Coordinates of C-alpha atoms in Angstrom, one line a residue:
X42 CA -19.0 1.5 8.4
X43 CA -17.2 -0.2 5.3
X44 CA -14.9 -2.0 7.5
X45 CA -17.1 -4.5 8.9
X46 CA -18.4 -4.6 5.5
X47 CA -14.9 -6.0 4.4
X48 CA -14.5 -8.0 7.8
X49 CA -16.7 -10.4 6.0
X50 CA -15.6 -10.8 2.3
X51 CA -12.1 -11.6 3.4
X52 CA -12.8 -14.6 4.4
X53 CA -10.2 -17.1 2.9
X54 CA -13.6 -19.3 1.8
X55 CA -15.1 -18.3 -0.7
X56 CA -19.0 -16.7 0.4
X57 CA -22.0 -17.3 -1.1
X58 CA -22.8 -14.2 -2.5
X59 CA -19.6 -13.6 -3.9
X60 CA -19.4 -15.0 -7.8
X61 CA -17.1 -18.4 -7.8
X62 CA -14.4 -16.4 -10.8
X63 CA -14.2 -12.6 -10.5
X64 CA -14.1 -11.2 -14.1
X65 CA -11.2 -8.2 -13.7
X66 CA -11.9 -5.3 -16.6
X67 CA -9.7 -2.5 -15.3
X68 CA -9.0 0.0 -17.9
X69 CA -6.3 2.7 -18.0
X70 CA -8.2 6.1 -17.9
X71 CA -5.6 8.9 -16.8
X72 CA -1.8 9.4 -16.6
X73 CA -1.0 12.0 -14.1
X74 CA 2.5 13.4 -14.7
X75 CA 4.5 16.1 -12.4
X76 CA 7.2 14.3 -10.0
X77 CA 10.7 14.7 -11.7
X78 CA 11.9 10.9 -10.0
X79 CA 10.7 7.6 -9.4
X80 CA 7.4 7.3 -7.7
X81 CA 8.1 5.3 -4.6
X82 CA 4.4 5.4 -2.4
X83 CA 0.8 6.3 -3.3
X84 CA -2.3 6.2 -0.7
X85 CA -5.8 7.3 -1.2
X86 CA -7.1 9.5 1.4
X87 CA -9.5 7.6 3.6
X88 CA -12.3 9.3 2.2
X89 CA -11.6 8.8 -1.3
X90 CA -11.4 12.6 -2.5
X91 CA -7.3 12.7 -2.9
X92 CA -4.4 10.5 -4.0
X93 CA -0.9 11.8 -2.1
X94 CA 1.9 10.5 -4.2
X95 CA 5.6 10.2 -2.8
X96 CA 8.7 10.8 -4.9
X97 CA 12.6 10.2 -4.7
X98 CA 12.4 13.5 -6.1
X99 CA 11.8 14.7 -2.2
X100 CA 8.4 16.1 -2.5
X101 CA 5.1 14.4 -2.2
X102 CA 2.1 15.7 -4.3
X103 CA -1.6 15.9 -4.0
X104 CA -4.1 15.0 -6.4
X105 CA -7.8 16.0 -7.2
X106 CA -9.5 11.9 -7.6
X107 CA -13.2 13.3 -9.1
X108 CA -11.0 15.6 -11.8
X109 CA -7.2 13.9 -11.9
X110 CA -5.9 17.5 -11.9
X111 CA -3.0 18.2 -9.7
X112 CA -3.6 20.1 -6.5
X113 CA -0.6 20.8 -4.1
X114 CA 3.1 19.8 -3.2
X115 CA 4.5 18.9 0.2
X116 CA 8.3 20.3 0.2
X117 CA 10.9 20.5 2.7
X118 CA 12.3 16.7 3.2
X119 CA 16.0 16.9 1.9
X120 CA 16.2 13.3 0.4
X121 CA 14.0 11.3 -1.8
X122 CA 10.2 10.2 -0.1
X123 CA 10.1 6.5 0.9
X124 CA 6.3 6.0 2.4
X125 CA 3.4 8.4 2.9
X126 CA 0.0 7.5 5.3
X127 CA -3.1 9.4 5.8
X128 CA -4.6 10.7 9.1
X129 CA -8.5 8.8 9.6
X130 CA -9.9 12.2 8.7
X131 CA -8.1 12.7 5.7
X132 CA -6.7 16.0 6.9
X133 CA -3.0 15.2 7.6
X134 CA -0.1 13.1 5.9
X135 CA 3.2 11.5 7.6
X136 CA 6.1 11.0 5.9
X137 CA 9.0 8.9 5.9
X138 CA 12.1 9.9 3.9
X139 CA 15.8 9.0 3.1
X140 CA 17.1 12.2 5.2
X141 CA 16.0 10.4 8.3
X142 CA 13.1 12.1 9.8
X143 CA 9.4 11.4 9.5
X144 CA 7.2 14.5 8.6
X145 CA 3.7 15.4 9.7
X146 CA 2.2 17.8 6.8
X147 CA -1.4 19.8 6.7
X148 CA -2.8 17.7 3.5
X149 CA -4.9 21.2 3.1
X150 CA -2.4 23.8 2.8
X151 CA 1.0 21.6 1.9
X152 CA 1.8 23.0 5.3
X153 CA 5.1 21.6 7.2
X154 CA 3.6 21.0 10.6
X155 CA 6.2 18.8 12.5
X156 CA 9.9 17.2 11.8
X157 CA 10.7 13.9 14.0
X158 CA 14.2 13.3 14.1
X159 CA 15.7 10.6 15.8
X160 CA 16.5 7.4 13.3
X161 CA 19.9 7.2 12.7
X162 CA 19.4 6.3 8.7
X163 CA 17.0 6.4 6.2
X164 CA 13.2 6.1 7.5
X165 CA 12.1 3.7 5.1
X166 CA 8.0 3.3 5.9
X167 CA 5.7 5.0 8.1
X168 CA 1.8 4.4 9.7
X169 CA -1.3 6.7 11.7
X170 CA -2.8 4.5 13.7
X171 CA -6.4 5.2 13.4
X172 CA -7.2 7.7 16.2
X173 CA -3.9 9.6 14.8
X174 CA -2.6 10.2 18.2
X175 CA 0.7 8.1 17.4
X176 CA 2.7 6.9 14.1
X177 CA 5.1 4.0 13.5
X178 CA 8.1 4.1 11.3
X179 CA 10.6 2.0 10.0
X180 CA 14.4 2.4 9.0
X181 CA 16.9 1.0 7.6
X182 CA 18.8 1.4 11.1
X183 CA 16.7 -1.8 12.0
X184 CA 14.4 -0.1 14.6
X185 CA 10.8 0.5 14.9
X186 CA 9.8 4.1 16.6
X187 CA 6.9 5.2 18.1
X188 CA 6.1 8.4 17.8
X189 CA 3.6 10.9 19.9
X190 CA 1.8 12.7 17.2
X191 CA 0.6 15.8 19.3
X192 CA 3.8 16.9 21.2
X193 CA 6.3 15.8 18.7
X194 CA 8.2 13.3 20.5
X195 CA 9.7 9.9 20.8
X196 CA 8.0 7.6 22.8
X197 CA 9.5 4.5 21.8
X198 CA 12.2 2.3 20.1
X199 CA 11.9 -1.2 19.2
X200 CA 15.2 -3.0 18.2
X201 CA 12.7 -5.3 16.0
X202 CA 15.3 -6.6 13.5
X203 CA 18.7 -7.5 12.2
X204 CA 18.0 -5.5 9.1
X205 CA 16.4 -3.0 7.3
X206 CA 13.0 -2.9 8.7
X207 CA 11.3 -2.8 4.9
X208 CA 7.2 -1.8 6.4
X209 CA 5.4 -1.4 9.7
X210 CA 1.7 -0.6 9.9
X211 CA -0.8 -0.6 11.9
X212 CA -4.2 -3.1 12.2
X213 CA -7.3 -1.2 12.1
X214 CA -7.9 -0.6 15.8
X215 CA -4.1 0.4 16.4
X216 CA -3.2 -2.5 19.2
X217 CA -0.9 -4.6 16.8
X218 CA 1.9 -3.8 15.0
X219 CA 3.1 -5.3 11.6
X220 CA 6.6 -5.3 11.0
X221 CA 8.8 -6.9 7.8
X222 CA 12.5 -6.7 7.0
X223 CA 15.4 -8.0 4.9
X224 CA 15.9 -10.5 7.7
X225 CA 13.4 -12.5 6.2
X226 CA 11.3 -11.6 9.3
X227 CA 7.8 -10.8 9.3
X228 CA 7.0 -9.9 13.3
X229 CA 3.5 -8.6 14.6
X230 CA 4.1 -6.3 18.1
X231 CA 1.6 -5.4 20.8
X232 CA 1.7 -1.3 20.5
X233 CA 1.1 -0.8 24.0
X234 CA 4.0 -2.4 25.3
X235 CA 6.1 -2.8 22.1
X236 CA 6.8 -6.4 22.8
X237 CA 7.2 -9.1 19.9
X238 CA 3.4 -11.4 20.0
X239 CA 4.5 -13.0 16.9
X240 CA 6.9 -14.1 14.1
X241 CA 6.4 -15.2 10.8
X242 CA 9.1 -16.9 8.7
X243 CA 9.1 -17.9 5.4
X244 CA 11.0 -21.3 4.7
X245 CA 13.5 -20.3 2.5
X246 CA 14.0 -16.9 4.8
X247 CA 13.9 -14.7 1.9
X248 CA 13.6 -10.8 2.2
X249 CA 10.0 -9.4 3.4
X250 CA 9.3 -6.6 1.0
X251 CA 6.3 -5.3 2.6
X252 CA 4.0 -6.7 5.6
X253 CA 0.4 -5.5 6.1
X254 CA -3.0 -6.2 7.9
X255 CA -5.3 -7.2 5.5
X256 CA -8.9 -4.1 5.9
X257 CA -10.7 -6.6 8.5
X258 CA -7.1 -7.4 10.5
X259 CA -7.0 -11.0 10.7
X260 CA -4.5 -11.5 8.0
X261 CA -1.2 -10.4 7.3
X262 CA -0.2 -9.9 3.4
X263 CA 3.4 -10.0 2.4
X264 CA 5.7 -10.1 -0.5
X265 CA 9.3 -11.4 -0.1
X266 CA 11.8 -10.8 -2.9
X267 CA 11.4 -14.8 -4.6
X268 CA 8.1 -13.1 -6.5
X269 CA 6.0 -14.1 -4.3
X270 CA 3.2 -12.6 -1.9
X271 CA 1.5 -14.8 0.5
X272 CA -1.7 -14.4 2.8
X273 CA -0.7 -15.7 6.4
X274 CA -2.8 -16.2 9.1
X275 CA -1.0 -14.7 11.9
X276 CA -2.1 -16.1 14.6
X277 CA -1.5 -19.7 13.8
X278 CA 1.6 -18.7 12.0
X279 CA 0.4 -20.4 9.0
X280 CA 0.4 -19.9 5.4
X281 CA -3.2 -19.5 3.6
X282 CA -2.7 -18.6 -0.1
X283 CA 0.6 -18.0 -2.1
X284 CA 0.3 -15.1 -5.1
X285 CA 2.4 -15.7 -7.9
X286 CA 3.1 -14.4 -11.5
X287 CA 4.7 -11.0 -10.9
X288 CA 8.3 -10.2 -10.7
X289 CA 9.8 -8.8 -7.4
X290 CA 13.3 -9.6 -6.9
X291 CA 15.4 -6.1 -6.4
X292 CA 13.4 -3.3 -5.3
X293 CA 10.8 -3.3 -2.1
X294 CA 6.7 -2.8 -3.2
X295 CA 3.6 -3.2 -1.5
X296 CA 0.2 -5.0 -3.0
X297 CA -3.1 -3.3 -1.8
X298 CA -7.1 -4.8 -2.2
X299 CA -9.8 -4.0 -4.4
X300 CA -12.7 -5.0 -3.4
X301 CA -15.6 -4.4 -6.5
X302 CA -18.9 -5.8 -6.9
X303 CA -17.4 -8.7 -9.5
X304 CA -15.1 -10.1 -6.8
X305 CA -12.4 -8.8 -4.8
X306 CA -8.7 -8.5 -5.6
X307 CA -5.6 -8.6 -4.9
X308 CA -3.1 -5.9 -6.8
X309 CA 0.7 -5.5 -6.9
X310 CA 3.4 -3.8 -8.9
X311 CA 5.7 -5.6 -11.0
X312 CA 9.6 -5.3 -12.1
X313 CA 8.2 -6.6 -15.8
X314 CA 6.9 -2.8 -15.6
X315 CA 3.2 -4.5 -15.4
X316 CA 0.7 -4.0 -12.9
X317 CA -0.7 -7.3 -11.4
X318 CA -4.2 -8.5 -10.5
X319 CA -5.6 -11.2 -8.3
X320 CA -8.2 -13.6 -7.9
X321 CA -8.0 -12.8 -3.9
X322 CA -9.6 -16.2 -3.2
X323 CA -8.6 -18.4 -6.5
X324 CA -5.0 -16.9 -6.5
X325 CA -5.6 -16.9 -10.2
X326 CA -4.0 -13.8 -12.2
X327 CA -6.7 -12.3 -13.9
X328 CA -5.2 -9.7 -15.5
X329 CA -1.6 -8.1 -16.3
X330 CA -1.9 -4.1 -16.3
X331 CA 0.6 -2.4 -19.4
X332 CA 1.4 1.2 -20.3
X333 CA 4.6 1.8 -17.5
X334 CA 8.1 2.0 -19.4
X335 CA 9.8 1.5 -15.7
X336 CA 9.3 -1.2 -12.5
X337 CA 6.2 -0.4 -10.9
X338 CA 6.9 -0.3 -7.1
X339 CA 3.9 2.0 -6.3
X340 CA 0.1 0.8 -6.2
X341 CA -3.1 2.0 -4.6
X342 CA -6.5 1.2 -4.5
X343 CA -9.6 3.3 -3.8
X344 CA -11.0 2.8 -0.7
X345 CA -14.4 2.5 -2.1
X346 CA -14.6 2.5 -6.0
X347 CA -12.8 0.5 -8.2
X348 CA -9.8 2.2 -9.0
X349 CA -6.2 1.8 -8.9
X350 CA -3.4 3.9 -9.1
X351 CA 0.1 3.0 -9.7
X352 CA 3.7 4.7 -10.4
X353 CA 6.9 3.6 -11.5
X354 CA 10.5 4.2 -11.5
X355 CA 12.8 6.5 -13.3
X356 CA 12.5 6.8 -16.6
X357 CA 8.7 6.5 -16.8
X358 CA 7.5 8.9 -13.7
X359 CA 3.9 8.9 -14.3
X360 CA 1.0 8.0 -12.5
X361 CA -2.0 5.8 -14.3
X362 CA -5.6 5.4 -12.9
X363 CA -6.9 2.0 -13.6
X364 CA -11.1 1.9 -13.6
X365 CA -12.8 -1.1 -13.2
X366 CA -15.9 -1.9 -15.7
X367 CA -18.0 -4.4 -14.1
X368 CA -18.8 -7.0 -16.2
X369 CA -22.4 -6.1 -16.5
X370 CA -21.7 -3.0 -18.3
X371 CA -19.1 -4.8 -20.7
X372 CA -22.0 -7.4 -21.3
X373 CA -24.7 -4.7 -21.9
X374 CA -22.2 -3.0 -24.3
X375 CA -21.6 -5.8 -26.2
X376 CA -25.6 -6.9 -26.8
X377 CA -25.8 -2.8 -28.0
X378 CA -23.2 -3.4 -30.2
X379 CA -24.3 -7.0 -31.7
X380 CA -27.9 -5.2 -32.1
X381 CA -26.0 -2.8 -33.9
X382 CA -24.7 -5.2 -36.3
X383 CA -27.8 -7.2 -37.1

C-alpha cells in the first residue's frame, strides 16, 4: 500500500530520487462555508473521497472532496468539537468534544452510534487505531483513556500528565501511543499495557501543542507554543529538524504532510492567519498560504493528492482547499504563454 511507499521518503536524508529544493505552487481553489464557529479539526477520510470538519459550533460536517459540495452534519455533542478521526475504512468518525464525551458517528448517515462518557472535563483530542477496535482520547483532566470501540466501554486510564493532555494518536500499526500536553511533555505509551516507553522534553519545557507519528512511524512531529515544530526521533530522544517561521503562541494546532511528486512537505496553521509550508527535509519555508481573516488552527492534507485544507477561527469560519501545480505544468504553461507572445 501507500504506506510503505511513504516509509521510504521520510527519511530525514534526503533520497536520490527526490529533487534537492521542492518547488511548492499550492493554489487556493474552493472556500467551503457552513459551520457558524471557529473550525477547530479537519481530517480527510482515509480513502480520499470526504473531508469531516469539526466546529466549536458543536457539530461536525461532511464534505464531497471530487465536487466541494457539502454533504451531511453530525449533531448531538452539547459543547463545541475539539478533534475528529476517521475509522481505516472510512465508514465511521470519533469525536472528541468540550461536553466531555467522545462520540462514535455513522460517517454515512450522520448517525449517532455511541456516547463514551467518563472524562471528568473537556475531551480535547481523539484517535482509531487502525483495525478500529479501540480509540484513544485526551482531556484536559490530564488522563489518557482507552476506549473499547465495539461494546462501548472503558478499558483504560492513564494518568499521563500534569496538564491538559493537548493530542494522543496512534502509530500506524496501533502498539504505541503518542501523547503531548501543557506540561511541556511529549510521552510515547505501549497501548497494550499503557505504560510510559518514552519521554520527550523540549529544553525550555514549553507547551506541546500537538504530538504525532509521522505516516511511516518512526518519527514524532510536534509543535510547542515558542512557534516552533520539531521532528524528533523518538527512540533516541533526539531532536532531528526544527520548523520555524509560523506563529503559534496561544491556541493549540496540529501540522500534517504532503507528500507530491515535487518534494514532500511539511504544513501548519498560523496565528498571522497564514497557512505554512515546508521544505520537510531543508526546513526551508517555501511558501506562506493567505486568504483567512482569522488564526488558522485547522489543516489537512490529502492522503494521496496534493491538496490541503485548512479552517480558521471566528470571524472568518471558512474552509479553503489549497491544490498543488506541479512545477511541470507551471513550466509548460509558461513556454505556451511565451510562444504566445513571440
Amino acid at each position: 500500500g501507500s504506506s510503505s511507499g511513504l516509509a521510504g521518503k521520510m527519511e530525514p536524508v534526503t533520497l536520490d530520487n527526490r529533487p534537492s529544493s521542492c518547488v511548492s505552487n499550492f493554489v487556493l481553489r474552493f472556500s467551503c462555508k457552513g459551520h457558524e464557529k471557529s473550525i477547530s479539526a479537519l481530517k480527510f477520510s482515509p480513502d480520499g473521497r470526504f473531508l469531516a470538519s469539526a466546529s466549536s459550533d458543536k457539530t461536525i460536517k461532511i464534505w464531497d472532496t471530487v465536487t466541494w459540495k457539502y454533504l451531511r452534519t453530525l449533531q448531538g455533542h452539547l459543547m463545541g468539537v475539539s478533534d475528529i478521526s476517521w475509522s481505516t475504512d472510512s465508514t465511521s468518525l470519533c469525536s472528541a468534544s468540550d461536553d466531555r464525551t467522545v462520540r462514535i458517528w455513522n460517517a454515512q448517515t450522520g448517525e449517532l452510534v455511541k456516547t463514551l462518557w467518563g472524562h471528568a472535563n473537556y475531551v480535547l483530542s481523539v484517535s482509531f487505531n487502525p483495525p478500529c477496535n479501540l480509540i484513544v482520547s485526551g482531556s484536559f483532566d490530564e488522563t489518557i483513556k482507552l476506549w473499547d470501540v465495539k461494546a462501548g466501554l472503558l478499558l483504560k486510564t492513564i494518568q499521563a500528565h500534569s496538564d491538559p493532555v493537548t493530542s494522543v494518536n496512534f502509530n500506524r500499526d496501533g502498539t504505541l501511543i503518542a501523547s503531548s500536553s501543557f506540561d511541556g511533555l511529549c510521552r510515547i505509551w505501549d497501548t497494550a499495557s499503557g505504560q510510559c516507553l518514552k519521554t520527550l522534553i523540549d529544553d525550555d519545557n514549553p507547551p506541546f501543542s500537538f504530538a504525532r507519528f509521522t505516516p511511516n512511524g518512526k518519527y514524532i512531529l510536534a509543535g510547542t507554543l515558542d512557534n516552533t515544530i520539531k521532528l524528533w526521533d523518538y527512540r533516541t530522544g533526539k531532536c532531528l529538524k526544527t520548523y520555524k517561521g509560523h506563529s503559534n503562541t496561544k491556541f493549540c494546532m496540529s501540522g500534517c504532510f504532503s507528500l507530491t511528486e515535487d518534494g514532500d512537505f511539511m504544513v501548519s496553521g498560523s496565528e498571522d492567519n497564514s497557512i505554512y509550508v515546508w521544505d520537510l527535509q531543508t526546513r526551508e519555508v517555501k511558501q506562506k498560504l493567505q486568504g483567512h481573516t482569522g488564526p488558522v488552527l485547522a489543516v489537512g492534507c490529502h492522503p494521496v493528492l496534493p491538496i490541503l485544507a485548512s479552517g480558521a477561527m471566528e470571524d472568518d469560519r471558512t474552509i479553503k482547499i489549497w491544490q498543488h501545480i506541479p512545477q511541470q505544468t507551471v513550466d509548460s504553461l509558461q513556454r505556451s504563454t511565451e510562444v504566445g507572445l513571440a
